[in-house]
Structures are given as C-alpha cells and as structure tokens.
Amino acid sequence: CDDSNVTPGDGCSATCLFEANFTHEIEPNPIQTPNAIDGFDGVIGSIAPSGDTDAFSFDVTVPGSSVKIEVSDGLGVCPFDSIVTLYNPAGMQIVQDDDGGVSPCSKIDPNVYGAATNLPVGTYKVQVAAGLNATVDQYVLTLKVQPPSCGDSLLGGGEQCDDGNAVSGDGCSDTCQSEAPWEIEPNDTLNTATGAV
C-alpha cells in the first residue's frame, strides 16, 4: 500500500505494508477450488486477464453468524468496478452486490442483505468479478464473520429486538428484549397484551 504518508496506524505502515492481517491470492482460484482465507482479515488479489474471476472460502463455526464482505483498495478507495457474490455451503448463490460499497465497488452488508445474516455452520464461498471485463493489478477483499450477539443491530435467535446498543430504557433492553410501553410479542390476545405504562 502507499497512502502518501509515513504515519503508522492508518491502515498502511511507515514501510508501505498493510497493517491488517491480509493473505495473498494464489491463482488459479475458480469457484470450484477457492483460496481458503480463514484466520485472515481478507485477501489481496488481482483481476487479470480480462474475464478472470477470483474465489475464496471461509467457515462459519457459530450458527446464526453474519458476514460482511467488501472490495476496496484496503484504504477506503475503490480501484475498479467489482461484483461480489456469496454462495452457501450447498453452492447456491445467496447474495450478489454490484455497487453497494464505495462507488463503484461492491459490498455485502448484513444490515442491507438479510441473506448474509443468521447463517448456518458450514463452508461458504465468495467470488469477485470485474464489471465491464476490466482488469486490476491489486484489490483487497475484506471479510468479517460476526457471531450473533445482542447489540449488533441484527435480530438473532432469542432476541425480540436489537437496536445496536446495550442500553435499557430505550424500548430494547440490554439483553435484547422488548420493553414497555413499546410492543412486546407475543401480544395477540387480551391475556398477552402489552401493558400500558
């Protein structure tokens, strides 16, 4: 990396190396034989020649986890028009994004794509392709698997609500249970009605 300074702690070190724990793509890596990237923050790859696609695999080990996937230059800039696709352990496409990140890069955000949440345990695949058959010398694919937790803004198992914090008194408790006077499910009958405060 080269972010035009020698200041460490901004993603690119004083010696122009990424400060995150990235691995490097190993070609060939088609969808049938992806590079495993477990244990890394992401991967540094390239799209060449025109029409090349790159595939990577990762494991979900905690049921109900979510995944966030983004293509960039590793420092918040978009190096090319990318398309990223997420496949489940059965090989079925579950999410595809074209321009959801820093334009025109792609990003699968679990707050936007429900299919990237509540994932069962298994090995998933991600494919990176270039729009318009472009080529790029270097890009960074970042990937973060997040186990379900109260306060992550994603509704998970056993949660009635999740408002992205662990503060009670705002309608959603610190254990992600609904608080009166807001609606509390189940409340389909008079006997289970949410009480007025």
Coordinates of N, CA and C in Angstrom, one line a residue, residues 89-183:
P89 N -23.1 -23.2 1.7 CA -22.3 -24.4 1.6 C -22.8 -25.4 0.5
A90 N -24.0 -25.3 0.1 CA -24.5 -26.2 -1.0 C -24.1 -25.6 -2.4
G91 N -23.5 -24.5 -2.4 CA -23.0 -23.9 -3.7 C -24.1 -23.0 -4.4
M92 N -25.1 -22.7 -3.6 CA -26.2 -21.9 -4.2 C -25.9 -20.4 -3.9
Q93 N -26.1 -19.5 -4.9 CA -25.9 -18.1 -4.7 C -26.9 -17.6 -3.7
I94 N -26.5 -16.9 -2.7 CA -27.5 -16.3 -1.7 C -27.5 -14.8 -1.7
V95 N -26.4 -14.1 -2.1 CA -26.3 -12.7 -2.2 C -25.4 -12.3 -3.3
Q96 N -25.7 -11.2 -4.1 CA -24.8 -10.6 -5.0 C -24.9 -9.1 -4.9
D97 N -23.8 -8.4 -5.0 CA -23.8 -7.0 -4.9 C -22.9 -6.4 -6.0
D98 N -23.3 -5.3 -6.6 CA -22.5 -4.7 -7.6 C -21.9 -3.4 -7.1
D99 N -22.7 -2.4 -6.6 CA -22.2 -1.1 -6.3 C -22.5 -0.7 -4.9
G100 N -22.6 -1.6 -3.9 CA -23.0 -1.3 -2.5 C -21.9 -0.7 -1.7
G101 N -20.7 -0.7 -2.1 CA -19.6 -0.1 -1.3 C -19.3 1.3 -1.8
V102 N -18.0 1.7 -1.6 CA -17.5 2.9 -2.2 C -17.6 2.8 -3.7
S103 N -18.4 3.6 -4.3 CA -18.7 3.5 -5.7 C -17.5 3.5 -6.6
P104 N -17.4 2.5 -7.6 CA -18.4 1.5 -7.9 C -18.1 0.1 -7.4
C105 N -17.4 0.1 -6.2 CA -17.1 -1.2 -5.6 C -18.3 -1.9 -5.0
S106 N -18.1 -3.2 -4.7 CA -19.2 -4.0 -4.1 C -19.0 -4.2 -2.6
K107 N -20.2 -4.4 -2.0 CA -20.1 -4.7 -0.5 C -21.4 -5.4 -0.1
I108 N -21.2 -6.5 0.6 CA -22.3 -7.3 1.2 C -22.3 -6.9 2.6
D109 N -23.3 -6.1 3.0 CA -23.5 -5.6 4.4 C -24.7 -6.4 5.0
P110 N -24.5 -7.1 6.1 CA -25.7 -7.8 6.7 C -26.8 -6.9 7.1
N111 N -26.6 -5.6 7.3 CA -27.6 -4.7 7.6 C -28.5 -4.3 6.4
V112 N -28.0 -4.6 5.2 CA -28.7 -4.4 4.0 C -29.2 -5.7 3.4
Y113 N -28.4 -6.8 3.5 CA -28.8 -8.1 2.9 C -29.1 -9.1 4.0
G114 N -30.4 -9.3 4.2 CA -30.8 -10.3 5.2 C -30.2 -11.7 5.0
A115 N -29.9 -12.1 3.8 CA -29.4 -13.4 3.5 C -28.0 -13.6 4.0
A116 N -27.3 -12.4 4.3 CA -26.0 -12.5 4.9 C -26.0 -12.6 6.4
T117 N -27.2 -12.9 7.0 CA -27.3 -13.0 8.4 C -27.9 -14.4 8.8
N118 N -27.8 -14.7 10.0 CA -28.4 -16.0 10.5 C -27.9 -17.2 9.7
L119 N -26.6 -17.2 9.5 CA -26.0 -18.3 8.6 C -25.8 -19.5 9.4
P120 N -26.1 -20.7 8.8 CA -25.8 -22.0 9.4 C -24.3 -22.3 9.3
V121 N -23.9 -23.2 10.2 CA -22.5 -23.6 10.2 C -22.2 -24.2 8.8
G122 N -21.0 -24.0 8.3 CA -20.6 -24.6 7.0 C -19.5 -23.7 6.4
T123 N -19.0 -24.2 5.2 CA -18.0 -23.5 4.4 C -18.7 -22.8 3.3
Y124 N -18.5 -21.4 3.2 CA -19.1 -20.6 2.3 C -18.0 -20.1 1.2
K125 N -18.5 -19.7 0.1 CA -17.6 -19.2 -1.0 C -18.0 -17.8 -1.4
V126 N -17.0 -17.0 -1.7 CA -17.1 -15.6 -2.2 C -16.4 -15.5 -3.6
Q127 N -17.1 -15.0 -4.5 CA -16.5 -14.8 -5.8 C -16.4 -13.3 -6.1
V128 N -15.3 -12.8 -6.6 CA -15.0 -11.5 -7.0 C -14.8 -11.4 -8.5
A129 N -15.6 -10.6 -9.2 CA -15.5 -10.4 -10.7 C -15.5 -8.9 -11.0
A130 N -15.0 -8.6 -12.2 CA -15.0 -7.2 -12.6 C -16.1 -6.9 -13.5
G131 N -16.8 -5.8 -13.3 CA -17.8 -5.3 -14.2 C -17.1 -4.8 -15.5
L132 N -17.8 -5.0 -16.6 CA -17.3 -4.5 -17.9 C -16.0 -5.2 -18.3
N133 N -15.7 -6.4 -17.8 CA -14.5 -7.1 -18.1 C -13.2 -6.3 -17.9
A134 N -13.2 -5.5 -16.9 CA -12.0 -4.7 -16.6 C -10.9 -5.6 -16.0
T135 N -9.7 -5.1 -15.8 CA -8.6 -5.7 -15.1 C -8.1 -4.8 -14.0
V136 N -7.5 -5.3 -13.0 CA -7.0 -4.5 -11.9 C -5.8 -5.2 -11.3
D137 N -4.7 -4.5 -11.1 CA -3.5 -5.0 -10.6 C -3.6 -5.5 -9.2
Q138 N -4.3 -4.7 -8.4 CA -4.5 -5.1 -6.9 C -5.8 -4.6 -6.4
Y139 N -6.5 -5.4 -5.6 CA -7.6 -5.0 -4.8 C -7.5 -5.8 -3.5
V140 N -8.3 -5.4 -2.6 CA -8.4 -6.0 -1.3 C -9.8 -6.4 -1.0
L141 N -10.0 -7.7 -0.7 CA -11.3 -8.2 -0.2 C -11.3 -8.4 1.3
T142 N -12.1 -7.6 2.0 CA -12.1 -7.7 3.5 C -13.4 -8.6 3.8
L143 N -13.2 -9.4 4.8 CA -14.3 -10.3 5.2 C -14.3 -10.5 6.7
K144 N -15.5 -10.3 7.3 CA -15.6 -10.4 8.7 C -16.9 -11.2 9.1
V145 N -16.6 -12.4 9.7 CA -17.7 -13.2 10.2 C -18.0 -12.8 11.7
Q146 N -19.2 -12.4 11.9 CA -19.6 -11.9 13.3 C -20.6 -12.9 13.9
P147 N -20.2 -13.6 15.0 CA -21.2 -14.4 15.7 C -22.4 -13.6 16.2
P148 N -23.6 -14.1 16.4 CA -24.7 -13.3 16.8 C -24.5 -12.8 18.3
S149 N -24.9 -11.6 18.5 CA -24.7 -11.0 19.8 C -25.7 -9.9 20.0
C150 N -26.2 -9.7 21.2 CA -27.1 -8.6 21.5 C -26.3 -7.3 21.3
G151 N -26.9 -6.3 20.6 CA -26.2 -5.1 20.4 C -25.5 -4.9 19.0
D152 N -25.7 -5.9 18.1 CA -25.1 -5.9 16.8 C -26.0 -5.4 15.7
S153 N -27.2 -4.9 16.1 CA -28.2 -4.3 15.2 C -28.8 -5.4 14.3
L154 N -28.5 -6.7 14.5 CA -29.1 -7.7 13.7 C -30.0 -8.6 14.6
L155 N -31.2 -8.9 14.2 CA -32.1 -9.7 15.1 C -31.7 -11.1 15.0
G156 N -31.3 -11.7 16.1 CA -30.8 -13.1 16.1 C -31.7 -13.9 17.0
G157 N -31.4 -15.2 17.1 CA -32.2 -16.2 17.9 C -32.3 -15.7 19.3
G158 N -33.5 -15.8 19.9 CA -33.8 -15.4 21.2 C -34.0 -13.9 21.5
E159 N -33.7 -13.1 20.4 CA -33.8 -11.6 20.6 C -35.2 -11.2 20.1
Q160 N -35.8 -10.3 20.9 CA -37.1 -9.7 20.5 C -36.8 -8.4 19.7
C161 N -35.6 -7.8 20.0 CA -35.2 -6.6 19.3 C -33.7 -6.5 19.4
D162 N -33.1 -5.6 18.6 CA -31.7 -5.4 18.6 C -31.5 -4.0 18.0
D163 N -31.3 -3.0 18.9 CA -31.2 -1.6 18.5 C -29.7 -1.1 18.4
G164 N -28.8 -2.1 18.4 CA -27.4 -1.7 18.2 C -26.7 -1.2 19.4
N165 N -27.3 -1.4 20.6 CA -26.6 -0.9 21.8 C -27.0 -1.9 23.0
A166 N -26.4 -1.7 24.1 CA -26.7 -2.5 25.3 C -27.2 -1.6 26.4
V167 N -28.1 -0.7 26.0 CA -28.7 0.3 27.0 C -30.2 -0.1 27.2
S168 N -30.6 -0.2 28.4 CA -32.0 -0.5 28.7 C -32.7 0.9 28.8
G169 N -34.1 0.8 28.7 CA -34.9 2.0 28.8 C -35.2 2.7 27.5
D170 N -34.7 2.2 26.4 CA -34.9 2.8 25.1 C -35.9 2.0 24.2
G171 N -36.6 1.1 24.8 CA -37.5 0.2 24.1 C -37.0 -1.2 23.9
C172 N -35.6 -1.3 24.0 CA -35.0 -2.6 23.8 C -33.9 -2.7 24.9
S173 N -34.1 -3.7 25.7 CA -33.2 -3.9 26.9 C -31.8 -4.3 26.6
D174 N -30.9 -4.3 27.6 CA -29.6 -4.7 27.4 C -29.4 -6.2 27.1
T175 N -30.5 -6.9 27.2 CA -30.5 -8.3 26.8 C -31.3 -8.6 25.5
C176 N -31.6 -7.5 24.8 CA -32.4 -7.5 23.5 C -33.8 -8.1 23.7
Q177 N -34.4 -7.7 24.7 CA -35.9 -8.0 24.9 C -36.6 -6.7 24.9
S178 N -37.8 -6.7 24.3 CA -38.7 -5.5 24.2 C -39.1 -5.0 25.5
E179 N -39.2 -3.7 25.6 CA -39.6 -3.1 26.9 C -40.9 -2.3 26.7
A180 N -41.8 -2.3 27.7 CA -43.0 -1.5 27.6 C -42.5 0.0 27.8
P181 N -43.3 0.9 27.2 CA -44.6 0.8 26.6 C -44.6 0.4 25.2
W182 N -43.4 0.0 24.6 CA -43.4 -0.5 23.2 C -44.0 -1.9 23.2
E183 N -44.4 -2.3 22.0 CA -45.0 -3.6 21.8 C -44.0 -4.7 22.2

